[in-house]
Structure formats: structure tokens, C-alpha cells
Tab-separated table of C-alpha atoms in Angstrom:
chain	number	residue	atom	x	y	z
A	72	LYS	CA	5.172	-0.209	2.457
A	73	ALA	CA	2.486	-2.910	2.758
A	74	GLY	CA	3.449	-6.280	3.971
A	75	VAL	CA	3.353	-9.670	2.420
A	76	THR	CA	-0.547	-10.746	2.169
A	77	GLN	CA	-1.980	-14.144	1.736
A	78	THR	CA	-5.528	-15.158	0.803
A	79	PRO	CA	-7.515	-16.864	2.034
A	80	ARG	CA	-6.494	-16.734	5.796
A	81	TYR	CA	-8.666	-19.810	6.545
A	82	LEU	CA	-9.585	-22.664	4.373
A	83	ILE	CA	-11.516	-26.046	5.019
A	84	LYS	CA	-11.285	-28.749	2.262
A	85	THR	CA	-12.220	-32.349	1.917
A	86	ARG	CA	-9.951	-35.143	1.040
A	87	GLY	CA	-9.680	-35.456	-2.625
A	88	GLN	CA	-10.293	-31.799	-3.449
A	89	GLN	CA	-7.681	-29.478	-4.699
A	90	VAL	CA	-6.793	-26.000	-3.265
A	91	THR	CA	-5.167	-22.748	-4.517
A	92	LEU	CA	-3.478	-20.412	-2.018
A	93	SER	CA	-2.410	-17.091	-3.097
A	94	CYS	CA	0.418	-14.566	-2.277
A	95	SER	CA	1.158	-11.079	-2.839
A	96	PRO	CA	4.802	-10.057	-2.207
A	97	ILE	CA	6.030	-6.834	-0.584
A	98	SER	CA	6.208	-4.266	-3.602
A	99	GLY	CA	9.600	-4.461	-5.387
A	100	HIS	CA	10.487	-8.228	-4.049
A	101	ARG	CA	10.915	-10.580	-7.026
A	102	SER	CA	11.394	-13.666	-5.026
A	103	VAL	CA	8.626	-15.590	-3.247
A	104	SER	CA	8.922	-18.769	-1.257
A	105	TRP	CA	6.386	-21.151	0.270
A	106	TYR	CA	6.647	-23.223	3.444
A	107	GLN	CA	4.405	-25.641	5.265
A	108	GLN	CA	4.504	-25.578	9.017
A	109	THR	CA	2.911	-28.387	11.186
A	110	PRO	CA	3.394	-29.181	14.738
A	111	GLY	CA	5.072	-32.418	14.104
A	112	GLN	CA	7.450	-31.477	11.188
A	113	GLY	CA	8.007	-27.748	12.026
A	114	LEU	CA	8.587	-25.422	9.088
A	115	GLN	CA	9.542	-27.080	5.769
A	116	PHE	CA	10.341	-25.430	2.278
A	117	LEU	CA	8.112	-26.283	-0.456
A	118	PHE	CA	9.301	-23.813	-3.339
A	119	GLU	CA	10.837	-20.675	-4.355
A	120	TYR	CA	10.097	-18.621	-7.182
A	121	PHE	CA	12.147	-15.870	-8.692
A	122	SER	CA	11.171	-13.793	-11.814
A	123	GLU	CA	8.565	-16.275	-12.483
A	124	THR	CA	10.935	-19.240	-12.589
A	125	GLN	CA	11.198	-21.828	-9.888
A	126	ARG	CA	14.447	-21.608	-8.461
A	127	ASN	CA	14.227	-24.294	-5.583
A	128	LYS	CA	11.793	-27.031	-4.619
A	129	GLY	CA	11.860	-28.853	-1.444
A	130	ASN	CA	10.985	-32.560	-0.897
A	131	PHE	CA	7.294	-32.518	-1.387
A	132	PRO	CA	5.163	-34.721	-3.718
A	133	GLY	CA	4.084	-33.545	-7.003
A	134	ARG	CA	0.770	-32.835	-5.798
A	135	PHE	CA	2.076	-29.574	-4.391
A	136	SER	CA	2.728	-27.078	-7.367
A	137	GLY	CA	3.385	-23.518	-7.629
A	138	ARG	CA	3.647	-20.399	-9.983
A	139	GLN	CA	4.581	-17.150	-9.986
A	140	PHE	CA	3.229	-14.165	-12.254
A	141	SER	CA	4.892	-11.307	-13.943
A	142	ASN	CA	3.894	-8.909	-11.150
A	143	SER	CA	5.767	-11.290	-8.711
A	144	ARG	CA	2.358	-12.469	-7.195
A	145	SER	CA	2.346	-16.306	-6.422
A	146	GLU	CA	0.121	-19.088	-6.217
A	147	MET	CA	0.399	-22.768	-4.808
A	148	ASN	CA	-1.887	-25.523	-5.809
A	149	VAL	CA	-2.310	-28.757	-3.808
A	150	SER	CA	-4.016	-31.358	-5.594
A	151	THR	CA	-5.803	-34.627	-4.121
A	152	LEU	CA	-5.832	-33.227	-0.608
A	153	GLU	CA	-5.060	-35.617	2.033
A	154	LEU	CA	-5.500	-35.237	5.907
A	155	GLY	CA	-1.838	-34.697	6.460
A	156	ASP	CA	-1.918	-31.746	4.361
A	157	SER	CA	-3.582	-29.724	7.163
A	158	ALA	CA	-1.544	-27.070	8.194
A	159	LEU	CA	-0.341	-23.406	8.264
A	160	TYR	CA	0.870	-22.495	4.549
A	161	LEU	CA	3.490	-19.624	4.790
A	162	CYS	CA	4.577	-17.202	2.043
A	163	ALA	CA	7.736	-15.319	2.312
A	164	SER	CA	9.228	-12.595	-0.201
A	165	SER	CA	12.475	-10.959	-0.483
A	166	PRO	CA	14.127	-8.597	-2.901
A	167	GLU	CA	16.575	-11.247	-4.179
A	168	ALA	CA	16.451	-15.120	-4.427
A	169	GLY	CA	17.338	-17.075	-1.097
A	170	VAL	CA	18.834	-14.336	0.972
A	171	ASN	CA	18.471	-14.900	4.972
A	172	GLU	CA	16.080	-11.814	5.576
A	173	GLN	CA	12.587	-13.148	4.509
A	174	TYR	CA	9.608	-11.441	4.844
A	175	PHE	CA	6.863	-13.682	6.040
A	176	GLY	CA	2.994	-13.322	5.585
A	177	PRO	CA	0.190	-14.173	8.086
A	178	GLY	CA	-0.247	-17.734	6.440
A	179	THR	CA	-3.341	-19.557	5.375
A	180	ARG	CA	-4.734	-22.153	7.724
A	181	LEU	CA	-5.745	-25.115	5.797
A	182	THR	CA	-7.668	-27.912	7.419
A	183	VAL	CA	-8.787	-30.869	5.580
A	184	THR	CA	-11.400	-33.197	6.687
B	274	LEU	CA	23.956	-26.846	6.626
B	275	ALA	CA	25.140	-26.303	10.301
B	276	LYS	CA	22.802	-28.016	13.030
B	277	THR	CA	21.812	-25.859	15.950
B	278	THR	CA	20.853	-26.570	19.400
B	279	GLN	CA	18.695	-24.215	21.429
B	280	PRO	CA	16.979	-24.610	24.612
B	281	ILE	CA	13.220	-25.676	24.398
B	282	SER	CA	11.868	-23.164	26.531
B	283	MET	CA	12.731	-20.246	28.750
B	284	ASP	CA	10.702	-18.106	31.359
B	285	SER	CA	11.337	-14.536	31.985
B	286	TYR	CA	9.508	-11.654	33.601
B	287	GLU	CA	8.895	-8.192	32.156
B	288	GLY	CA	11.687	-5.690	32.176
B	289	GLN	CA	14.202	-8.435	32.516
B	290	GLU	CA	16.930	-8.876	29.865
B	291	VAL	CA	16.825	-12.297	28.056
B	292	ASN	CA	19.498	-14.070	26.617
B	293	ILE	CA	18.871	-17.052	24.456
B	294	THR	CA	21.979	-19.018	23.509
B	295	CYS	CA	22.267	-21.115	20.180
B	296	SER	CA	25.129	-23.899	19.926
B	297	HIS	CA	26.287	-24.567	16.296
B	298	ASN	CA	29.688	-26.356	16.811
B	299	ASN	CA	30.256	-27.397	12.892
B	300	ILE	CA	29.489	-23.978	11.397
B	301	ALA	CA	31.237	-23.190	8.278
B	302	THR	CA	33.307	-20.344	7.343
B	303	ASN	CA	30.819	-18.653	5.027
B	304	ASP	CA	27.937	-19.112	7.611
B	305	TYR	CA	25.868	-16.606	8.764
B	306	ILE	CA	23.847	-16.677	12.142
B	307	THR	CA	20.138	-15.501	11.639
B	308	TRP	CA	17.303	-15.295	14.274
B	309	TYR	CA	13.594	-15.456	13.793
B	310	GLN	CA	10.776	-14.651	16.070
B	311	GLN	CA	7.394	-16.379	15.552
B	312	PHE	CA	4.003	-15.694	17.450
B	313	PRO	CA	1.179	-18.222	17.244
B	314	SER	CA	-0.241	-18.625	13.887
B	315	GLN	CA	1.795	-15.927	12.369
B	316	GLY	CA	4.795	-16.116	10.060
B	317	PRO	CA	8.194	-15.754	11.369
B	318	ARG	CA	9.685	-12.419	11.589
B	319	PHE	CA	13.360	-11.877	11.053
B	320	ILE	CA	15.063	-10.170	14.006
B	321	ILE	CA	18.787	-9.954	13.354
B	322	GLN	CA	21.573	-11.423	11.459
B	323	GLY	CA	25.460	-11.442	12.128
B	324	TYR	CA	28.721	-12.988	11.168
B	325	LYS	CA	30.816	-12.301	14.219
B	326	THR	CA	31.572	-10.038	17.225
B	327	LYS	CA	28.546	-8.225	17.985
B	328	VAL	CA	25.297	-7.020	15.902
B	329	THR	CA	22.616	-4.700	17.432
B	330	ASN	CA	19.627	-3.233	15.988
B	331	GLU	CA	16.591	-1.561	17.471
B	332	VAL	CA	14.984	-4.986	18.590
B	333	ALA	CA	17.862	-7.125	19.773
B	334	SER	CA	21.575	-7.647	20.022
B	335	LEU	CA	23.454	-10.816	18.775
B	336	PHE	CA	26.872	-11.769	20.459
B	337	ILE	CA	29.131	-14.082	18.399
B	338	PRO	CA	32.311	-15.373	20.219
B	339	ALA	CA	35.486	-15.467	18.183
B	340	ASP	CA	35.078	-19.399	17.732
B	341	ARG	CA	31.691	-18.774	16.166
B	342	LYS	CA	30.526	-22.242	17.526
B	343	SER	CA	27.711	-20.333	19.672
B	344	SER	CA	25.620	-17.211	19.477
B	345	THR	CA	23.341	-15.223	21.842
B	346	LEU	CA	20.316	-13.294	21.197
B	347	SER	CA	19.779	-10.578	23.724
B	348	LEU	CA	16.367	-9.141	24.151
B	349	PRO	CA	16.565	-6.027	26.347
B	350	ARG	CA	13.772	-5.422	28.953
B	351	VAL	CA	11.029	-7.997	27.625
B	352	SER	CA	7.396	-7.289	27.888
B	353	LEU	CA	4.622	-9.880	27.463
B	354	SER	CA	4.422	-9.220	23.624
B	355	ASP	CA	7.828	-10.699	23.522
B	356	THR	CA	6.138	-14.148	24.521
B	357	ALA	CA	6.876	-16.232	21.235
B	358	VAL	CA	9.337	-18.777	19.687
B	359	TYR	CA	12.649	-17.806	18.817
B	360	TYR	CA	14.524	-19.622	15.883
B	361	CYS	CA	18.301	-19.952	15.447
B	362	LEU	CA	19.394	-20.526	11.887
B	363	VAL	CA	23.020	-21.061	10.445
B	364	GLY	CA	23.879	-21.193	6.987
B	365	PRO	CA	25.296	-19.263	4.010
B	366	MET	CA	23.654	-16.202	2.443
B	367	TYR	CA	21.484	-17.075	-0.461
B	368	ASN	CA	20.780	-20.441	0.735
B	369	PHE	CA	17.628	-19.600	2.953
B	370	ASN	CA	15.478	-22.451	1.357
B	371	LYS	CA	17.649	-24.995	2.978
B	372	PHE	CA	17.620	-23.680	6.356
B	373	TYR	CA	16.142	-25.709	9.009
B	374	PHE	CA	14.001	-24.124	11.523
B	375	GLY	CA	13.795	-26.923	14.220
B	376	SER	CA	11.678	-26.302	17.259
B	377	GLY	CA	13.097	-23.103	18.276
B	378	THR	CA	13.012	-21.566	21.910
B	379	LYS	CA	9.663	-20.984	23.455
B	380	LEU	CA	9.967	-17.741	25.447
B	381	ASN	CA	7.363	-17.053	28.147
B	382	VAL	CA	7.296	-13.508	29.526
B	383	LYS	CA	5.339	-13.228	32.637
B	384	PRO	CA	3.971	-10.222	34.270
């Protein structure tokens, strides 16, 4: 079975721009979660989608949004980028919502200049 | 969720058994203990999960004493490729989005 895939792997954007990241979960997995990882804050939960519905949301500003499609693929969008948004954005999938065994993708490295 | 404490870093040599201990003094009755491994610039990878006593899979063993206030991840005969950060997470099932990864334990395996 193919693992979680994320595109693009690397991205460089300028402050004020917006960005969309994509995640394809493992086949059959209906839950997709997004995380931000930075050296200073560690791994922080952004949001979780299950069957196209946002199930949980972390403590991030409204500039961070996401959605899930009927095939379970998910996208996250960050508008009005700030320098502090530079991070590794990770997507994880699981068969059910919120379970402790999550399958993470390789991440998208976003650099905001 | 229960707070966990792990060593910041550990050194080992190839072929040795490595034991990483995690303290979770205020673990709740319905909490599970889950360990993840992360290599640089990659997503974390699930290693093992347990509730009590001992759990073993093809990668590692997890030892949990009766009081469940600590747990030990045991990696048998480590190799250079086991150099990574290891995270101990404690919390109830179906609540993963609230887990706090912390700094983890940086394991450095030397030749």
C-alpha cells in the first residue's frame, strides 16, 4: 500500500502571499490531520478532517484553513503568509478519527521570505 | 493529558540494546502510552503502543510497570539507521490531536 503523499515537498513564498498544500492519505483511510513543526514549538496540531468534516481544530489563527474531499484527499491553505509560518507541514492519516496510530507523510517544507 | 518527561539525548553504539525511559506520573486510567520515531525532515513514524505490562513487535518492546507511572522503550541491537528522535506520548485513544510531542529523546547511534 502506498504511504501518505504530500505535495509539494518544498516551497518558497513571500510574505503576504497565500499557499495551498496537498495531502493524499493511505488508501482506505478516512481521517486526515495536519500538523506544523518548527524547531521552537515542536509538533503542533492544526486540524483534523474525517469524512469531509472538520472534527477538531488546533490553536491557530483563521489564516490557516483546510478541507477534505470525498476521496479523503485533503488540502490546507495559509493566507497572508508571515515569516513565522516557515515550518515543516505534516499530514497524517488513519483509518479512524483521532486514533493513536497515525501514518505521517514526508511533509512540505515551507519557507517564507 | 498526562505530561511526560524523557531524556533530551542519549548515545549508544551499534549492536547495543537501547532503553529510553519516559516518566508520566499523572497518567490517567484510560491513557495509553505511544512511542513515535522521527528522522530529520520526515514525518514521525508510529513504533509501538501499550497499556500495561509488556508489548513487543518486530521493531521494539515497550515495558510498563504495574503503577504505569513510567514506561521504557527498548530497541534491540541498534544500528546507525536508528539515529532519530523518539517521542513518548500519553493519552486516551481517539484523542491523538491533543497529544503533545515535546522535544523527545535524540538518540545518537555511533559506529
